[in-house]
Structures are given as C-alpha cells and as structure tokens.
C-alpha cells in the first residue's frame, strides 16, 4: 500500500521517531533494573541518590516527546480506514504525552531539592525538603497514572484499526494487548498485584513501537 506523497515525509519522520521511542522504552526498563531504581520513586531514596532517577526520567521524557510525530504518522497512515476512529485514538494517545512530560518534569526539577538536602545538616530543613519531595513525587505519580490510562486506551483504539490496515494482525494484537496491560496496571493502586501489568505493557509498547516505526519508515518509501 502506498500513501499520499504529500505526507510521506511526515510518515518517515514519525516512523523514525517511533523506532527511537521504542528503543528508549526498552533501554529505560533495562536501566531501572541495572541501576536498581525503585519505581514508583521513594522520596528518601531519591534525595539520597538523585542522579540515576533524574537521568532515567530525562531519557523517558525525550522518548515520550518522540511519540508526537509518531502518533501523527500513525494517523496519516491509517486515516483512510476509519478517519473518525483513528482521529479519536490518536487524540487520546496524544493527550497522554503532555501529562507524561509534566510528570517527568516534576521529578527532574527535584534535583535542586536533592542538592539543597545534601548541603544542609539542619534537621528541620531536611524534613521540609523530604516533605516537598514526597509531595512532588505523589503529584508526578498521579500524572503518570492518568497518562498511562490515556496511552493504553489510545493504543487499544489504534490497534483495533491496525487490524484492518497495512500492519500485520499479530502486530495489531500486540498493540491491543499492550494497551490492555497498561490500563490494567494502573489499577494497581487498588489491587497491588495488577501493577505487574504496567511492566509487561510497557515492554510490549516498546516492541510494537519498534516494529511499527520500521513499518512506517518502509511505507513512506513506497511509490
């Protein structure tokens, strides 16, 4: 299947962005285990060792920013199947991105607080910095949960459209499953065992973003 030549540049850029975003997801997950970063972040742990989580969340923010051209590429490659449905899926997925960025920004900004915490020996000031960090991380977690829900729902909608499009059905099914697992994982705040869904959902997200990104890149070269 070929695409409208006027959108080929955008689809190519989106494919490259999705490839990079998928790779970043995998790198992020591996780095969490390698550097033993506790997720969700603990306030005291962050203040004691702020550099590893700060670097990881900078990486995550960059990967999530790359989803913007990726979702646009998906829209223009699938819009001929069901324009309204793909617009809904893309819009829901797109809304997750600023929420992710706000959440990551909350964490990254705490590097200054961690520096102040390390520089003072005053017990009262340390307690204040700890409370500030705890509150900021709680706010970041709320934004992350909302973003994951939107990302999951958007992936489910887009996956259902992919079944009818240029992507092989197995890929579409992985997209749908990833979305379901991510949404399921956010209910871990109620039932903790469900949080494992987030991990597996994000792994599948990284995989399908790599596969779909490559497909979009190749699709943009069709004539």
PDB file of C-alpha atoms in Angstrom:
ATOM      1  CA  UNK A   1       0.000   0.000   0.000  1.00  0.00           C
ATOM      2  CA  UNK A   2       1.274   3.484  -0.878  1.00  0.00           C
ATOM      3  CA  UNK A   3       0.467   6.712   0.887  1.00  0.00           C
ATOM      4  CA  UNK A   4      -0.296  10.222  -0.256  1.00  0.00           C
ATOM      5  CA  UNK A   5       3.090  11.597  -1.327  1.00  0.00           C
ATOM      6  CA  UNK A   6       2.368  14.873   0.477  1.00  0.00           C
ATOM      7  CA  UNK A   7       2.507  13.023   3.830  1.00  0.00           C
ATOM      8  CA  UNK A   8       5.429  10.707   3.114  1.00  0.00           C
ATOM      9  CA  UNK A   9       7.970  12.984   4.785  1.00  0.00           C
ATOM     10  CA  UNK A  10       5.893  13.189   7.955  1.00  0.00           C
ATOM     11  CA  UNK A  11       5.285   9.427   7.981  1.00  0.00           C
ATOM     12  CA  UNK A  12       9.003   8.771   7.529  1.00  0.00           C
ATOM     13  CA  UNK A  13       9.877  11.159  10.377  1.00  0.00           C
ATOM     14  CA  UNK A  14       7.173   9.595  12.537  1.00  0.00           C
ATOM     15  CA  UNK A  15       8.487   6.124  11.801  1.00  0.00           C
ATOM     16  CA  UNK A  16      11.996   7.116  12.852  1.00  0.00           C
ATOM     17  CA  UNK A  17      10.586   8.761  15.991  1.00  0.00           C
ATOM     18  CA  UNK A  18       8.624   5.630  16.926  1.00  0.00           C
ATOM     19  CA  UNK A  19      11.714   3.490  16.372  1.00  0.00           C
ATOM     20  CA  UNK A  20      13.695   5.724  18.717  1.00  0.00           C
ATOM     21  CA  UNK A  21      10.852   5.914  21.255  1.00  0.00           C
ATOM     22  CA  UNK A  22      10.534   2.126  21.315  1.00  0.00           C
ATOM     23  CA  UNK A  23      14.272   1.719  21.836  1.00  0.00           C
ATOM     24  CA  UNK A  24      14.165   4.235  24.687  1.00  0.00           C
ATOM     25  CA  UNK A  25      11.362   2.305  26.416  1.00  0.00           C
ATOM     26  CA  UNK A  26      13.466  -0.871  26.356  1.00  0.00           C
ATOM     27  CA  UNK A  27      16.601   0.983  27.497  1.00  0.00           C
ATOM     28  CA  UNK A  28      14.632   2.660  30.308  1.00  0.00           C
ATOM     29  CA  UNK A  29      13.259  -0.644  31.612  1.00  0.00           C
ATOM     30  CA  UNK A  30      16.665  -2.345  31.462  1.00  0.00           C
ATOM     31  CA  UNK A  31      18.303   0.639  33.188  1.00  0.00           C
ATOM     32  CA  UNK A  32      15.782   0.522  36.032  1.00  0.00           C
ATOM     33  CA  UNK A  33      16.976  -2.993  36.844  1.00  0.00           C
ATOM     34  CA  UNK A  34      20.667  -2.323  36.160  1.00  0.00           C
ATOM     35  CA  UNK A  35      20.796   0.789  38.370  1.00  0.00           C
ATOM     36  CA  UNK A  36      18.253  -0.651  40.839  1.00  0.00           C
ATOM     37  CA  UNK A  37      15.969   2.380  40.728  1.00  0.00           C
ATOM     38  CA  UNK A  38      12.846   1.818  42.802  1.00  0.00           C
ATOM     39  CA  UNK A  39       9.594   2.618  40.986  1.00  0.00           C
ATOM     40  CA  UNK A  40       7.478   4.394  41.982  1.00  0.00           C
ATOM     41  CA  UNK A  41      10.212   6.614  43.351  1.00  0.00           C
ATOM     42  CA  UNK A  42      10.690   6.866  47.098  1.00  0.00           C
ATOM     43  CA  UNK A  43      11.286  10.387  48.455  1.00  0.00           C
ATOM     44  CA  UNK A  44      14.129   9.454  50.792  1.00  0.00           C
ATOM     45  CA  UNK A  45      15.734   7.215  48.195  1.00  0.00           C
ATOM     46  CA  UNK A  46      15.602   9.996  45.607  1.00  0.00           C
ATOM     47  CA  UNK A  47      17.188  12.554  47.941  1.00  0.00           C
ATOM     48  CA  UNK A  48      19.985  10.135  48.828  1.00  0.00           C
ATOM     49  CA  UNK A  49      20.706   9.091  45.212  1.00  0.00           C
ATOM     50  CA  UNK A  50      19.115  11.659  42.861  1.00  0.00           C
ATOM     51  CA  UNK A  51      21.300  11.213  39.776  1.00  0.00           C
ATOM     52  CA  UNK A  52      20.187   7.773  38.447  1.00  0.00           C
ATOM     53  CA  UNK A  53      16.422   8.518  38.517  1.00  0.00           C
ATOM     54  CA  UNK A  54      16.978  12.037  37.150  1.00  0.00           C
ATOM     55  CA  UNK A  55      18.917  10.687  34.157  1.00  0.00           C
ATOM     56  CA  UNK A  56      16.335   7.949  33.580  1.00  0.00           C
ATOM     57  CA  UNK A  57      13.425  10.372  33.684  1.00  0.00           C
ATOM     58  CA  UNK A  58      15.194  12.763  31.293  1.00  0.00           C
ATOM     59  CA  UNK A  59      15.538   9.802  28.930  1.00  0.00           C
ATOM     60  CA  UNK A  60      11.869   8.892  29.423  1.00  0.00           C
ATOM     61  CA  UNK A  61      10.768  12.470  28.728  1.00  0.00           C
ATOM     62  CA  UNK A  62      12.731  12.505  25.468  1.00  0.00           C
ATOM     63  CA  UNK A  63      11.193   9.197  24.406  1.00  0.00           C
ATOM     64  CA  UNK A  64       7.689  10.403  25.189  1.00  0.00           C
ATOM     65  CA  UNK A  65       8.299  13.630  23.276  1.00  0.00           C
ATOM     66  CA  UNK A  66       9.188  11.490  20.248  1.00  0.00           C
ATOM     67  CA  UNK A  67       5.708   9.959  20.376  1.00  0.00           C
ATOM     68  CA  UNK A  68       4.275  13.230  18.982  1.00  0.00           C
ATOM     69  CA  UNK A  69       5.483  12.772  15.378  1.00  0.00           C
ATOM     70  CA  UNK A  70       4.890   9.043  15.795  1.00  0.00           C
ATOM     71  CA  UNK A  71       1.198   9.406  16.517  1.00  0.00           C
ATOM     72  CA  UNK A  72       0.805  11.853  13.616  1.00  0.00           C
ATOM     73  CA  UNK A  73       2.427   9.324  11.285  1.00  0.00           C
ATOM     74  CA  UNK A  74       0.034   6.630  12.514  1.00  0.00           C
ATOM     75  CA  UNK A  75      -2.922   8.925  11.902  1.00  0.00           C
ATOM     76  CA  UNK A  76      -1.964   9.680   8.296  1.00  0.00           C
ATOM     77  CA  UNK A  77      -1.158   6.034   7.553  1.00  0.00           C
ATOM     78  CA  UNK A  78      -4.494   4.756   8.931  1.00  0.00           C
ATOM     79  CA  UNK A  79      -6.967   7.591   8.295  1.00  0.00           C
ATOM     80  CA  UNK A  80      -8.296   6.072   5.065  1.00  0.00           C
ATOM     81  CA  UNK A  81      -9.639   3.075   7.020  1.00  0.00           C
ATOM     82  CA  UNK A  82     -11.786   4.981   9.509  1.00  0.00           C
ATOM     83  CA  UNK A  83     -10.902   8.655   9.816  1.00  0.00           C
ATOM     84  CA  UNK A  84     -13.061   9.369  12.880  1.00  0.00           C
ATOM     85  CA  UNK A  85     -11.924   6.309  14.812  1.00  0.00           C
ATOM     86  CA  UNK A  86      -8.232   6.816  14.082  1.00  0.00           C
ATOM     87  CA  UNK A  87      -8.565  10.506  14.989  1.00  0.00           C
ATOM     88  CA  UNK A  88     -10.082   9.521  18.340  1.00  0.00           C
ATOM     89  CA  UNK A  89      -7.314   7.008  19.043  1.00  0.00           C
ATOM     90  CA  UNK A  90      -4.577   9.430  18.015  1.00  0.00           C
ATOM     91  CA  UNK A  91      -6.117  12.271  20.045  1.00  0.00           C
ATOM     92  CA  UNK A  92      -6.378  10.141  23.197  1.00  0.00           C
ATOM     93  CA  UNK A  93      -2.805   8.922  22.761  1.00  0.00           C
ATOM     94  CA  UNK A  94      -1.574  12.456  22.037  1.00  0.00           C
ATOM     95  CA  UNK A  95      -3.169  13.749  25.251  1.00  0.00           C
ATOM     96  CA  UNK A  96      -1.018  11.333  27.247  1.00  0.00           C
ATOM     97  CA  UNK A  97       2.199  12.987  26.087  1.00  0.00           C
ATOM     98  CA  UNK A  98       1.950  16.358  27.928  1.00  0.00           C
ATOM     99  CA  UNK A  99       0.876  14.506  31.069  1.00  0.00           C
ATOM    100  CA  UNK A 100       3.962  12.314  30.839  1.00  0.00           C
ATOM    101  CA  UNK A 101       6.139  15.397  30.320  1.00  0.00           C
ATOM    102  CA  UNK A 102       4.619  17.185  33.333  1.00  0.00           C
ATOM    103  CA  UNK A 103       5.225  14.095  35.451  1.00  0.00           C
ATOM    104  CA  UNK A 104       8.834  13.755  34.300  1.00  0.00           C
ATOM    105  CA  UNK A 105       9.393  17.488  34.794  1.00  0.00           C
ATOM    106  CA  UNK A 106       8.236  17.196  38.405  1.00  0.00           C
ATOM    107  CA  UNK A 107      10.857  14.540  39.070  1.00  0.00           C
ATOM    108  CA  UNK A 108      13.681  16.208  37.138  1.00  0.00           C
ATOM    109  CA  UNK A 109      13.138  19.514  38.966  1.00  0.00           C
ATOM    110  CA  UNK A 110      13.759  17.764  42.289  1.00  0.00           C
ATOM    111  CA  UNK A 111      17.486  17.522  41.540  1.00  0.00           C
ATOM    112  CA  UNK A 112      17.789  21.039  43.019  1.00  0.00           C
ATOM    113  CA  UNK A 113      15.928  19.991  46.154  1.00  0.00           C
ATOM    114  CA  UNK A 114      18.235  16.984  46.490  1.00  0.00           C
ATOM    115  CA  UNK A 115      21.247  19.287  46.260  1.00  0.00           C
ATOM    116  CA  UNK A 116      19.871  21.534  48.991  1.00  0.00           C
ATOM    117  CA  UNK A 117      19.042  18.488  51.110  1.00  0.00           C
ATOM    118  CA  UNK A 118      22.605  17.199  50.848  1.00  0.00           C
ATOM    119  CA  UNK A 119      24.065  20.638  51.615  1.00  0.00           C
ATOM    120  CA  UNK A 120      22.282  21.177  54.934  1.00  0.00           C
ATOM    121  CA  UNK A 121      22.660  19.444  58.271  1.00  0.00           C
ATOM    122  CA  UNK A 122      19.657  21.200  59.802  1.00  0.00           C
ATOM    123  CA  UNK A 123      17.082  18.583  60.817  1.00  0.00           C
ATOM    124  CA  UNK A 124      14.112  20.898  60.269  1.00  0.00           C
ATOM    125  CA  UNK A 125      15.252  21.898  56.778  1.00  0.00           C
ATOM    126  CA  UNK A 126      15.918  18.274  55.858  1.00  0.00           C
ATOM    127  CA  UNK A 127      12.418  17.332  56.987  1.00  0.00           C
ATOM    128  CA  UNK A 128      10.995  20.170  54.866  1.00  0.00           C
ATOM    129  CA  UNK A 129      12.933  19.030  51.788  1.00  0.00           C
ATOM    130  CA  UNK A 130      11.784  15.455  52.378  1.00  0.00           C
ATOM    131  CA  UNK A 131       8.141  16.555  52.631  1.00  0.00           C
ATOM    132  CA  UNK A 132       8.485  18.669  49.471  1.00  0.00           C
ATOM    133  CA  UNK A 133       9.983  15.750  47.571  1.00  0.00           C
ATOM    134  CA  UNK A 134       7.302  13.361  48.789  1.00  0.00           C
ATOM    135  CA  UNK A 135       4.519  15.721  47.666  1.00  0.00           C
ATOM    136  CA  UNK A 136       6.134  16.335  44.267  1.00  0.00           C
ATOM    137  CA  UNK A 137       6.534  12.605  43.653  1.00  0.00           C
ATOM    138  CA  UNK A 138       2.910  11.966  44.615  1.00  0.00           C
ATOM    139  CA  UNK A 139       1.770  14.607  42.106  1.00  0.00           C
ATOM    140  CA  UNK A 140       4.077  13.103  39.471  1.00  0.00           C
ATOM    141  CA  UNK A 141       2.592   9.657  40.118  1.00  0.00           C
ATOM    142  CA  UNK A 142      -0.947  10.972  39.616  1.00  0.00           C
ATOM    143  CA  UNK A 143       0.010  12.479  36.244  1.00  0.00           C
ATOM    144  CA  UNK A 144       1.781   9.249  35.290  1.00  0.00           C
ATOM    145  CA  UNK A 145      -1.291   7.137  36.066  1.00  0.00           C
ATOM    146  CA  UNK A 146      -3.529   9.429  34.002  1.00  0.00           C
ATOM    147  CA  UNK A 147      -1.010   9.393  31.152  1.00  0.00           C
ATOM    148  CA  UNK A 148      -0.736   5.598  31.222  1.00  0.00           C
ATOM    149  CA  UNK A 149      -4.525   5.256  31.091  1.00  0.00           C
ATOM    150  CA  UNK A 150      -4.721   7.561  28.074  1.00  0.00           C
ATOM    151  CA  UNK A 151      -1.774   5.823  26.404  1.00  0.00           C
ATOM    152  CA  UNK A 152      -3.386   2.424  26.966  1.00  0.00           C
ATOM    153  CA  UNK A 153      -6.829   3.432  25.719  1.00  0.00           C
ATOM    154  CA  UNK A 154      -5.313   5.167  22.693  1.00  0.00           C
ATOM    155  CA  UNK A 155      -3.256   2.065  21.887  1.00  0.00           C
ATOM    156  CA  UNK A 156      -6.343  -0.161  22.086  1.00  0.00           C
ATOM    157  CA  UNK A 157      -8.276   2.072  19.675  1.00  0.00           C
ATOM    158  CA  UNK A 158      -5.353   2.351  17.256  1.00  0.00           C
ATOM    159  CA  UNK A 159      -4.695  -1.389  17.477  1.00  0.00           C
ATOM    160  CA  UNK A 160      -8.286  -2.154  16.505  1.00  0.00           C
ATOM    161  CA  UNK A 161      -7.826  -0.010  13.394  1.00  0.00           C
ATOM    162  CA  UNK A 162      -4.450  -1.578  12.589  1.00  0.00           C
ATOM    163  CA  UNK A 163      -6.154  -4.966  12.213  1.00  0.00           C
ATOM    164  CA  UNK A 164      -7.772  -3.613   9.035  1.00  0.00           C
ATOM    165  CA  UNK A 165      -4.750  -1.691   7.755  1.00  0.00           C
ATOM    166  CA  UNK A 166      -1.256  -2.200   6.360  1.00  0.00           C
ATOM    167  CA  UNK A 167       0.117  -3.706   9.562  1.00  0.00           C
ATOM    168  CA  UNK A 168       0.058  -7.468  10.077  1.00  0.00           C
ATOM    169  CA  UNK A 169      -2.603  -8.672  12.502  1.00  0.00           C
ATOM    170  CA  UNK A 170      -0.067 -10.011  15.001  1.00  0.00           C
ATOM    171  CA  UNK A 171       1.350  -6.511  15.382  1.00  0.00           C
ATOM    172  CA  UNK A 172      -2.131  -5.071  15.863  1.00  0.00           C
ATOM    173  CA  UNK A 173      -2.887  -7.689  18.507  1.00  0.00           C
ATOM    174  CA  UNK A 174       0.331  -6.805  20.367  1.00  0.00           C
ATOM    175  CA  UNK A 175      -0.693  -3.129  20.328  1.00  0.00           C
ATOM    176  CA  UNK A 176      -4.117  -4.005  21.755  1.00  0.00           C
ATOM    177  CA  UNK A 177      -2.650  -6.319  24.406  1.00  0.00           C
ATOM    178  CA  UNK A 178      -0.085  -3.687  25.402  1.00  0.00           C
ATOM    179  CA  UNK A 179      -2.871  -1.144  25.850  1.00  0.00           C
ATOM    180  CA  UNK A 180      -4.949  -3.523  27.960  1.00  0.00           C
ATOM    181  CA  UNK A 181      -1.994  -4.409  30.208  1.00  0.00           C
ATOM    182  CA  UNK A 182      -1.019  -0.765  30.717  1.00  0.00           C
ATOM    183  CA  UNK A 183      -4.568   0.216  31.703  1.00  0.00           C
ATOM    184  CA  UNK A 184      -4.850  -2.846  33.942  1.00  0.00           C
ATOM    185  CA  UNK A 185      -1.579  -1.931  35.643  1.00  0.00           C
ATOM    186  CA  UNK A 186      -2.860   1.493  36.677  1.00  0.00           C
ATOM    187  CA  UNK A 187      -5.427  -0.234  38.885  1.00  0.00           C
ATOM    188  CA  UNK A 188      -2.512  -1.432  40.988  1.00  0.00           C
ATOM    189  CA  UNK A 189      -3.277   1.454  43.344  1.00  0.00           C
ATOM    190  CA  UNK A 190      -6.357  -0.583  44.314  1.00  0.00           C
ATOM    191  CA  UNK A 191      -5.038  -4.126  43.853  1.00  0.00           C
ATOM    192  CA  UNK A 192      -1.229  -4.177  44.015  1.00  0.00           C
ATOM    193  CA  UNK A 193      -0.617  -7.410  42.017  1.00  0.00           C
ATOM    194  CA  UNK A 194      -2.076  -5.667  38.956  1.00  0.00           C
ATOM    195  CA  UNK A 195       0.927  -3.310  38.808  1.00  0.00           C
ATOM    196  CA  UNK A 196       2.862  -6.052  37.004  1.00  0.00           C
ATOM    197  CA  UNK A 197       0.605  -5.281  34.037  1.00  0.00           C
ATOM    198  CA  UNK A 198       2.338  -1.918  33.643  1.00  0.00           C
ATOM    199  CA  UNK A 199       5.754  -3.550  33.292  1.00  0.00           C
ATOM    200  CA  UNK A 200       4.653  -6.092  30.689  1.00  0.00           C
ATOM    201  CA  UNK A 201       2.504  -3.485  28.946  1.00  0.00           C
ATOM    202  CA  UNK A 202       5.435  -1.086  28.623  1.00  0.00           C
ATOM    203  CA  UNK A 203       7.713  -3.856  27.330  1.00  0.00           C
ATOM    204  CA  UNK A 204       5.133  -4.669  24.650  1.00  0.00           C
ATOM    205  CA  UNK A 205       4.784  -0.945  23.930  1.00  0.00           C
ATOM    206  CA  UNK A 206       8.496  -0.727  23.267  1.00  0.00           C
ATOM    207  CA  UNK A 207       8.373  -3.776  20.998  1.00  0.00           C
ATOM    208  CA  UNK A 208       5.412  -2.630  18.910  1.00  0.00           C
ATOM    209  CA  UNK A 209       6.793   0.892  18.592  1.00  0.00           C
ATOM    210  CA  UNK A 210       9.980  -0.593  17.128  1.00  0.00           C
ATOM    211  CA  UNK A 211       8.027  -2.815  14.717  1.00  0.00           C
ATOM    212  CA  UNK A 212       5.501  -0.166  13.684  1.00  0.00           C
ATOM    213  CA  UNK A 213       8.173   2.524  13.428  1.00  0.00           C
ATOM    214  CA  UNK A 214      10.122   0.357  10.981  1.00  0.00           C
ATOM    215  CA  UNK A 215       6.940  -0.371   9.001  1.00  0.00           C
ATOM    216  CA  UNK A 216       6.091   3.334   8.771  1.00  0.00           C
ATOM    217  CA  UNK A 217       9.621   4.115   7.617  1.00  0.00           C
ATOM    218  CA  UNK A 218       9.365   1.500   4.870  1.00  0.00           C
ATOM    219  CA  UNK A 219       5.817   2.568   3.989  1.00  0.00           C
ATOM    220  CA  UNK A 220       6.956   6.142   3.390  1.00  0.00           C
ATOM    221  CA  UNK A 221       9.325   4.868   0.707  1.00  0.00           C
ATOM    222  CA  UNK A 222       6.593   3.116  -1.291  1.00  0.00           C
ATOM    223  CA  UNK A 223       5.509   4.714  -4.512  1.00  0.00           C
TER     224      UNK A 223
END
